[in-house]
Tab-separated table of C-alpha atoms in Angstrom:
chain	number	residue	atom	x	y	z
Z	189	MET	CA	-25.217	4.407	-10.103
Z	190	SER	CA	-23.905	7.835	-11.032
Z	191	LEU	CA	-21.206	10.309	-10.097
Z	192	MET	CA	-23.650	11.740	-7.583
Z	193	ASP	CA	-23.881	8.347	-5.852
Z	194	LEU	CA	-20.093	8.272	-5.655
Z	195	GLU	CA	-20.034	11.726	-4.133
Z	196	SER	CA	-22.688	10.867	-1.545
Z	197	ALA	CA	-20.733	7.791	-0.491
Z	198	ILE	CA	-17.623	9.720	0.523
Z	199	ARG	CA	-17.557	10.088	4.288
Z	200	ASP	CA	-16.262	13.200	6.062
Z	201	ILE	CA	-14.045	12.418	9.051
Z	202	LYS	CA	-13.394	15.418	11.283
Z	203	ASP	CA	-9.925	16.024	12.734
Z	204	PHE	CA	-8.162	13.204	10.872
Z	205	PRO	CA	-5.226	12.781	10.620
Z	206	LYS	CA	-5.010	15.869	12.830
Z	207	GLU	CA	-7.156	18.633	14.294
Z	208	GLY	CA	-8.743	20.992	11.822
Z	209	ILE	CA	-8.600	18.608	8.849
Z	210	ILE	CA	-11.773	17.130	7.369
Z	211	PHE	CA	-10.610	13.867	5.841
Z	212	LYS	CA	-12.435	12.423	2.853
Z	213	ASP	CA	-12.917	8.736	3.633
Z	214	ILE	CA	-13.217	6.829	0.363
Z	215	THR	CA	-13.600	3.355	1.892
Z	216	PRO	CA	-17.414	3.338	1.379
Z	217	VAL	CA	-16.719	3.482	-2.384
Z	218	LEU	CA	-14.491	0.424	-2.093
Z	219	HIS	CA	-17.029	-1.354	0.091
Z	220	SER	CA	-19.733	-1.199	-2.573
Z	221	ALA	CA	-19.042	-3.249	-5.707
Z	222	PRO	CA	-21.398	-1.118	-7.863
Z	223	LEU	CA	-19.824	2.155	-6.676
Z	224	PHE	CA	-16.305	0.853	-7.228
Z	225	ALA	CA	-17.272	-0.345	-10.723
Z	226	GLU	CA	-18.827	3.066	-11.411
Z	227	ALA	CA	-15.538	4.797	-10.523
Z	228	ILE	CA	-13.407	2.404	-12.576
Z	229	GLY	CA	-15.822	2.776	-15.511
Z	230	HIS	CA	-15.406	6.567	-15.506
Z	231	PHE	CA	-11.628	6.269	-15.334
Z	232	ALA	CA	-11.663	3.824	-18.248
Z	233	ASP	CA	-13.889	6.137	-20.331
Z	234	ALA	CA	-11.071	8.689	-20.316
Z	235	TYR	CA	-8.987	6.212	-22.311
Z	236	SER	CA	-11.575	4.948	-24.796
Z	237	GLU	CA	-9.685	6.482	-27.740
Z	238	LYS	CA	-6.073	6.203	-26.610
Z	239	ARG	CA	-5.186	3.351	-24.309
Z	240	PRO	CA	-2.207	3.761	-21.964
Z	241	ASP	CA	0.551	1.142	-21.975
Z	242	TYR	CA	0.876	1.425	-18.198
Z	243	ILE	CA	-1.079	2.660	-15.228
Z	244	VAL	CA	1.310	4.323	-12.810
Z	245	ALA	CA	-0.367	3.987	-9.422
Z	246	ILE	CA	0.674	6.011	-6.387
Z	247	GLU	CA	1.003	4.257	-3.007
Z	248	SER	CA	-1.163	3.212	-1.380
Z	249	ARG	CA	-4.830	4.049	-2.124
Z	250	GLY	CA	-3.804	4.740	-5.716
Z	251	PHE	CA	-2.938	1.026	-5.936
Z	252	ILE	CA	-6.571	0.131	-5.309
Z	253	PHE	CA	-7.965	2.172	-8.194
Z	254	GLY	CA	-4.937	1.708	-10.435
Z	255	SER	CA	-4.888	-2.057	-10.444
Z	256	ALA	CA	-8.594	-2.488	-11.201
Z	257	LEU	CA	-8.289	0.083	-13.987
Z	258	ALA	CA	-5.229	-1.676	-15.427
Z	259	TYR	CA	-7.068	-4.979	-15.250
Z	260	LYS	CA	-10.048	-3.526	-17.092
Z	261	LEU	CA	-7.942	-1.818	-19.772
Z	262	GLY	CA	-5.482	-4.680	-20.136
Z	263	CYS	CA	-2.384	-2.652	-19.411
Z	264	GLY	CA	0.525	-3.087	-17.013
Z	265	ILE	CA	0.795	-1.581	-13.539
Z	266	VAL	CA	3.793	0.405	-12.319
Z	267	PRO	CA	3.861	1.341	-8.626
Z	268	VAL	CA	5.220	4.634	-7.322
Z	269	ARG	CA	6.166	4.132	-3.675
Z	270	LYS	CA	7.571	5.956	-0.702
Z	271	LYS	CA	11.361	5.870	-0.539
Z	272	GLY	CA	12.854	2.540	0.502
Z	273	LYS	CA	9.920	0.312	-0.407
Z	274	LEU	CA	10.789	-0.710	-3.962
Z	275	PRO	CA	13.400	-3.482	-4.007
Z	276	TYR	CA	15.124	-3.003	-7.394
Z	277	LYS	CA	17.119	-0.079	-8.788
Z	278	THR	CA	15.067	3.117	-8.463
Z	279	ILE	CA	15.066	6.792	-9.318
Z	280	GLU	CA	13.610	9.218	-6.791
Z	281	GLU	CA	11.965	12.603	-6.640
Z	282	ARG	CA	11.547	14.809	-3.585
Z	283	TYR	CA	8.553	17.013	-2.864
Z	284	ASP	CA	7.661	19.510	-0.156
Z	285	LEU	CA	5.402	18.726	2.758
Z	286	GLU	CA	3.872	21.195	5.185
Z	287	TYR	CA	6.992	20.680	7.298
Z	288	GLY	CA	10.059	19.285	5.540
Z	289	SER	CA	9.974	17.042	2.493
Z	290	ALA	CA	9.410	13.454	1.387
Z	291	ALA	CA	10.624	11.288	-1.458
Z	292	ILE	CA	8.917	8.843	-3.788
Z	293	GLU	CA	10.486	6.307	-6.091
Z	294	ILE	CA	9.851	4.310	-9.242
Z	295	HIS	CA	11.780	1.315	-10.557
Z	296	ALA	CA	14.364	2.547	-13.050
Z	297	ASP	CA	13.398	-0.168	-15.575
Z	298	ALA	CA	9.624	0.241	-15.173
Z	299	LEU	CA	9.100	2.585	-18.137
Z	300	LYS	CA	10.930	3.468	-21.322
Z	301	LYS	CA	10.891	6.126	-24.032
Z	302	GLY	CA	7.619	6.135	-25.922
Z	303	ASP	CA	5.515	4.445	-23.232
Z	304	LYS	CA	2.119	6.063	-22.729
Z	305	VAL	CA	1.177	6.398	-19.066
Z	306	ALA	CA	-1.987	7.101	-17.104
Z	307	LEU	CA	-1.213	8.311	-13.588
Z	308	ILE	CA	-3.717	7.525	-10.867
Z	309	ASP	CA	-4.269	8.339	-7.203
Z	310	ASP	CA	-7.306	8.528	-4.979
Z	311	LEU	CA	-6.947	12.191	-4.071
Z	312	LEU	CA	-5.668	15.438	-5.569
Z	313	ALA	CA	-4.788	17.714	-2.661
Z	314	THR	CA	-1.872	20.157	-3.006
Z	315	GLY	CA	-0.549	18.267	-6.043
Z	316	GLY	CA	2.929	17.667	-4.634
Z	317	THR	CA	2.908	13.898	-4.988
Z	318	SER	CA	1.343	14.073	-8.437
Z	319	ALA	CA	3.882	16.591	-9.724
Z	320	ALA	CA	6.755	14.465	-8.376
Z	321	SER	CA	5.239	11.347	-9.967
Z	322	ILE	CA	5.000	13.108	-13.339
Z	323	LYS	CA	8.690	13.946	-13.083
Z	324	LEU	CA	9.566	10.313	-12.350
Z	325	VAL	CA	7.585	9.122	-15.377
Z	326	GLU	CA	9.129	11.722	-17.686
Z	327	LYS	CA	12.665	11.127	-16.401
Z	328	LEU	CA	12.295	7.570	-17.707
Z	329	GLY	CA	11.268	8.928	-21.121
Z	330	ALA	CA	7.601	7.965	-20.947
Z	331	SER	CA	4.753	10.408	-21.480
Z	332	ILE	CA	1.656	11.135	-19.436
Z	333	ILE	CA	-1.563	10.856	-21.439
Z	334	GLY	CA	-3.869	11.396	-18.459
Z	335	ILE	CA	-4.083	11.812	-14.690
Z	336	ASN	CA	-7.037	10.445	-12.742
Z	337	PHE	CA	-8.287	11.072	-9.235
Z	338	LEU	CA	-11.369	9.921	-7.410
Z	339	VAL	CA	-11.536	13.116	-5.336
Z	340	GLU	CA	-10.150	16.612	-5.967
Z	341	LEU	CA	-9.912	19.119	-3.100
Z	342	CYS	CA	-10.325	22.152	-5.368
Z	343	PHE	CA	-9.637	24.680	-2.595
Z	344	LEU	CA	-6.031	23.446	-2.333
Z	345	ASN	CA	-5.361	24.376	-5.994
Z	346	GLY	CA	-3.464	21.189	-6.762
Z	347	ARG	CA	-4.196	21.614	-10.483
Z	348	ASP	CA	-1.749	24.518	-10.575
Z	349	LYS	CA	1.080	22.028	-9.980
Z	350	ILE	CA	0.020	19.714	-12.833
Z	351	LYS	CA	-0.871	22.269	-15.492
Z	352	GLY	CA	-0.835	21.177	-19.129
Z	353	TYR	CA	-1.836	17.579	-18.442
Z	354	PRO	CA	-5.305	16.101	-19.004
Z	355	VAL	CA	-6.740	15.735	-15.497
Z	356	GLN	CA	-9.915	13.859	-14.602
Z	357	SER	CA	-11.353	14.002	-11.090
Z	358	LEU	CA	-14.658	12.282	-10.465
Z	359	ILE	CA	-15.623	14.168	-7.305
Z	360	LYS	CA	-14.815	17.846	-6.843
Z	361	VAL	CA	-14.831	19.258	-3.317
Z	362	LYS	CA	-15.125	23.063	-3.552
R	377	MET	CA	0.553	-17.806	-19.872
R	378	SER	CA	0.783	-20.303	-17.045
R	379	LEU	CA	1.753	-20.557	-13.396
R	380	MET	CA	5.269	-21.337	-14.593
R	381	ASP	CA	5.409	-18.008	-16.434
R	382	LEU	CA	4.336	-16.276	-13.240
R	383	GLU	CA	7.058	-18.042	-11.302
R	384	SER	CA	9.748	-17.150	-13.844
R	385	ALA	CA	8.741	-13.488	-13.711
R	386	ILE	CA	9.432	-13.102	-9.985
R	387	ARG	CA	12.770	-11.390	-9.519
R	388	ASP	CA	15.166	-12.238	-6.681
R	389	ILE	CA	16.688	-9.178	-5.003
R	390	LYS	CA	19.629	-9.978	-2.761
R	391	ASP	CA	20.021	-8.229	0.602
R	392	PHE	CA	16.683	-6.370	0.516
R	393	PRO	CA	15.387	-4.931	2.751
R	394	LYS	CA	18.469	-6.010	4.707
R	395	GLU	CA	21.550	-8.208	4.415
R	396	GLY	CA	20.926	-11.914	4.140
R	397	ILE	CA	17.358	-11.626	2.827
R	398	ILE	CA	16.485	-12.630	-0.728
R	399	PHE	CA	13.447	-10.499	-1.524
R	400	LYS	CA	10.878	-11.734	-4.024
R	401	ASP	CA	10.158	-8.785	-6.302
R	402	ILE	CA	6.679	-9.198	-7.759
R	403	THR	CA	6.651	-5.962	-9.802
R	404	PRO	CA	7.415	-7.811	-13.093
R	405	VAL	CA	4.065	-9.600	-12.648
R	406	LEU	CA	2.315	-6.235	-12.330
R	407	HIS	CA	4.234	-4.830	-15.280
R	408	SER	CA	2.894	-7.456	-17.663
R	409	ALA	CA	-0.855	-7.273	-18.333
R	410	PRO	CA	-1.049	-10.966	-19.374
R	411	LEU	CA	0.838	-12.125	-16.261
R	412	PHE	CA	-1.290	-9.977	-13.973
R	413	ALA	CA	-4.467	-11.296	-15.627
R	414	GLU	CA	-3.134	-14.851	-15.209
R	415	ALA	CA	-2.701	-14.305	-11.472
R	416	ILE	CA	-6.116	-12.699	-11.029
R	417	GLY	CA	-7.699	-15.501	-13.057
R	418	HIS	CA	-6.235	-18.159	-10.743
R	419	PHE	CA	-7.420	-16.278	-7.676
R	420	ALA	CA	-10.908	-15.987	-9.147
R	421	ASP	CA	-10.996	-19.710	-9.973
R	422	ALA	CA	-10.817	-20.427	-6.240
R	423	TYR	CA	-14.226	-18.753	-5.860
R	424	SER	CA	-16.040	-20.171	-8.881
R	425	GLU	CA	-18.507	-22.060	-6.671
R	426	LYS	CA	-18.812	-19.772	-3.657
R	427	ARG	CA	-18.327	-16.074	-4.243
R	428	PRO	CA	-17.077	-13.927	-1.352
R	429	ASP	CA	-19.051	-10.819	-0.357
R	430	TYR	CA	-15.833	-8.943	0.301
R	431	ILE	CA	-12.161	-9.129	-0.543
R	432	VAL	CA	-10.166	-8.123	2.505
R	433	ALA	CA	-6.890	-6.795	1.115
R	434	ILE	CA	-3.786	-6.292	3.228
R	435	GLU	CA	-1.767	-3.093	2.808
R	436	SER	CA	-0.146	-2.373	0.517
R	437	ARG	CA	0.741	-4.901	-2.199
R	438	GLY	CA	-2.345	-6.857	-1.200
R	439	PHE	CA	-4.356	-3.855	-2.407
R	440	ILE	CA	-3.050	-4.378	-5.936
R	441	PHE	CA	-4.205	-7.983	-6.223
R	442	GLY	CA	-7.276	-7.533	-4.032
R	443	SER	CA	-8.863	-4.712	-5.957
R	444	ALA	CA	-8.519	-6.328	-9.382
R	445	LEU	CA	-9.912	-9.574	-7.951
R	446	ALA	CA	-12.838	-7.729	-6.350
R	447	TYR	CA	-13.491	-5.936	-9.628
R	448	LYS	CA	-13.504	-9.231	-11.514
R	449	LEU	CA	-15.734	-11.024	-9.004
R	450	GLY	CA	-18.035	-8.049	-8.417
R	451	CYS	CA	-17.549	-7.899	-4.685
R	452	GLY	CA	-16.602	-5.109	-2.279
R	453	ILE	CA	-13.091	-4.309	-1.046
R	454	VAL	CA	-12.179	-3.915	2.615
R	455	PRO	CA	-8.662	-2.660	3.379
R	456	VAL	CA	-6.600	-3.862	6.338
R	457	ARG	CA	-4.016	-1.194	7.094
R	458	LYS	CA	-1.167	-0.415	9.441
R	459	LYS	CA	-2.270	1.298	12.637
R	460	GLY	CA	-3.236	4.947	12.229
R	461	LYS	CA	-3.999	4.916	8.514
R	462	LEU	CA	-7.739	4.195	8.506
R	463	PRO	CA	-9.775	7.318	9.282
R	464	TYR	CA	-12.991	5.931	10.789
R	465	LYS	CA	-13.581	3.853	13.930
R	466	THR	CA	-11.333	0.780	13.858
R	467	ILE	CA	-10.517	-2.396	15.718
R	468	GLU	CA	-6.889	-3.509	15.888
R	469	GLU	CA	-4.829	-6.633	16.262
R	470	ARG	CA	-1.176	-6.877	17.230
R	471	TYR	CA	1.313	-9.386	15.883
R	472	ASP	CA	4.946	-10.191	16.592
R	473	LEU	CA	7.818	-9.054	14.456
R	474	GLU	CA	11.414	-10.255	14.600
R	475	TYR	CA	11.992	-7.459	17.109
R	476	GLY	CA	8.936	-6.033	18.883
R	477	SER	CA	5.438	-6.013	17.450
R	478	ALA	CA	3.176	-4.151	15.023
R	479	ALA	CA	-0.541	-3.514	14.768
R	480	ILE	CA	-3.006	-3.615	11.885
R	481	GLU	CA	-6.534	-2.272	11.768
R	482	ILE	CA	-9.848	-2.692	9.987
R	483	HIS	CA	-12.829	-0.336	10.004
R	484	ALA	CA	-15.264	-1.471	12.682
R	485	ASP	CA	-18.229	-1.158	10.287
R	486	ALA	CA	-16.520	-2.828	7.322
R	487	LEU	CA	-17.896	-6.340	7.913
R	488	LYS	CA	-20.822	-7.882	9.742
R	489	LYS	CA	-22.016	-11.282	10.921
R	490	GLY	CA	-22.568	-13.641	8.021
R	491	ASP	CA	-20.320	-11.868	5.514
R	492	LYS	CA	-18.148	-14.228	3.489
R	493	VAL	CA	-14.593	-12.982	3.092
R	494	ALA	CA	-11.617	-13.776	0.878
R	495	LEU	CA	-8.368	-12.542	2.387
R	496	ILE	CA	-5.586	-11.591	0.008
R	497	ASP	CA	-1.954	-10.535	0.182
R	498	ASP	CA	0.984	-10.766	-2.161
R	499	LEU	CA	3.167	-12.888	0.102
R	500	LEU	CA	2.853	-15.535	2.787
R	501	ALA	CA	6.004	-15.343	4.899
R	502	THR	CA	5.805	-16.123	8.637
R	503	GLY	CA	2.010	-15.748	8.587
R	504	GLY	CA	1.863	-13.127	11.342
R	505	THR	CA	-0.017	-10.510	9.325
R	506	SER	CA	-2.386	-13.095	7.869
R	507	ALA	CA	-3.237	-14.567	11.269
R	508	ALA	CA	-3.887	-11.097	12.683
R	509	SER	CA	-6.063	-10.229	9.677
R	510	ILE	CA	-8.119	-13.399	10.175
R	511	LYS	CA	-8.722	-12.349	13.776
R	512	LEU	CA	-9.895	-8.900	12.686
R	513	VAL	CA	-12.346	-10.416	10.197
R	514	GLU	CA	-13.701	-12.901	12.717
R	515	LYS	CA	-13.985	-10.315	15.491
R	516	LEU	CA	-16.462	-8.501	13.244
R	517	GLY	CA	-18.481	-11.708	12.870
R	518	ALA	CA	-17.574	-12.428	9.249
R	519	SER	CA	-16.100	-15.726	8.078
R	520	ILE	CA	-13.076	-16.488	5.940
R	521	ILE	CA	-13.875	-18.665	2.927
R	522	GLY	CA	-10.385	-18.487	1.435
R	523	ILE	CA	-6.937	-16.924	1.697
R	524	ASN	CA	-4.918	-16.110	-1.418
R	525	PHE	CA	-1.269	-15.288	-1.939
R	526	LEU	CA	0.775	-14.773	-5.051
R	527	VAL	CA	3.935	-16.144	-3.397
R	528	GLU	CA	4.424	-18.489	-0.449
R	529	LEU	CA	7.820	-18.762	1.229
R	530	CYS	CA	7.296	-22.367	2.325
R	531	PHE	CA	10.502	-22.529	4.398
R	532	LEU	CA	9.050	-19.982	6.842
R	533	ASN	CA	6.112	-22.287	7.665
R	534	GLY	CA	3.530	-19.506	7.567
R	535	ARG	CA	0.770	-22.079	6.947
R	536	ASP	CA	1.133	-23.269	10.530
R	537	LYS	CA	-0.305	-19.930	11.683
R	538	ILE	CA	-3.360	-20.121	9.406
R	539	LYS	CA	-4.281	-23.798	9.820
R	540	GLY	CA	-7.829	-24.847	9.049
R	541	TYR	CA	-8.443	-22.224	6.368
R	542	PRO	CA	-8.442	-22.875	2.611
R	543	VAL	CA	-5.147	-21.376	1.418
R	544	GLN	CA	-4.155	-20.838	-2.208
R	545	SER	CA	-0.652	-19.725	-3.138
R	546	LEU	CA	0.212	-19.491	-6.811
R	547	ILE	CA	3.994	-19.638	-6.460
R	548	LYS	CA	5.669	-21.808	-3.839
R	549	VAL	CA	9.255	-21.026	-2.905
R	550	LYS	CA	10.749	-24.117	-1.192
């Protein structure tokens, strides 16, 4: 198993969620235990020298990669969720969508000053959700030591929104 | 770490998501690496003799437990999601809510005849989502060898809807 196997497994779905979009379906990676282990192994390699205290995982496909990575590294999991889903006291951050805006939240007691955080999601697209998640983490006083994605849609230039942070994406779509 | 530690970590949130409900907040279990590992270890113990081919994980907190369990057991992950979220060809199942109904989906090619499945979610409440998920799995010809929950709200009698299947819940709320 290699990064090339991961890349070949991703399935292009035309016109999802709407016309003109080619959606990158990652479920074949989840379906195959060796491919999933390959992805988690690469994510873990990024933290071989400096282990995070927490994996901050972005709803909802980020949960899938984040929790296996946290389990492997032996660190805690902190979910970032869409507004209204987290039950305890939260802080929120808004970000722009194509039309309008959306908000994500994190529990206010989930992180503290000095905590080292790895942020994870399945996909880097325009970078809006990632940038908002970084703000949530930093508002709580924690610091980002790495950001991990399975797939990066390079043509959307999401990296511009998360400049200055160590970013790892396993599959780059030009 | 023990089951009692898991139970003590669950946090009661009054009036969430609406008045009169006491919500069981499981995020403290995720936050603590030893507690999370304790939960995953108990889930894995249920499959020490017969390993599932796939973990079917229910969106979205089910993803968190399901993916770490799949990673530990070395089996594939199949997501069950709310209608409209899965990009490829799906089959769907409807279930009743307090008011109206909702639908969940699974990819039509995710399972096949003879596959052994463990179904996992964070919470067993009325059992509606679980029962619908079982139907999805069985429609594809696969068989359920176990169903795992972190928390069971026993007073809602969810087990009545999933009779005849081996159910494991780590925390029972009477």
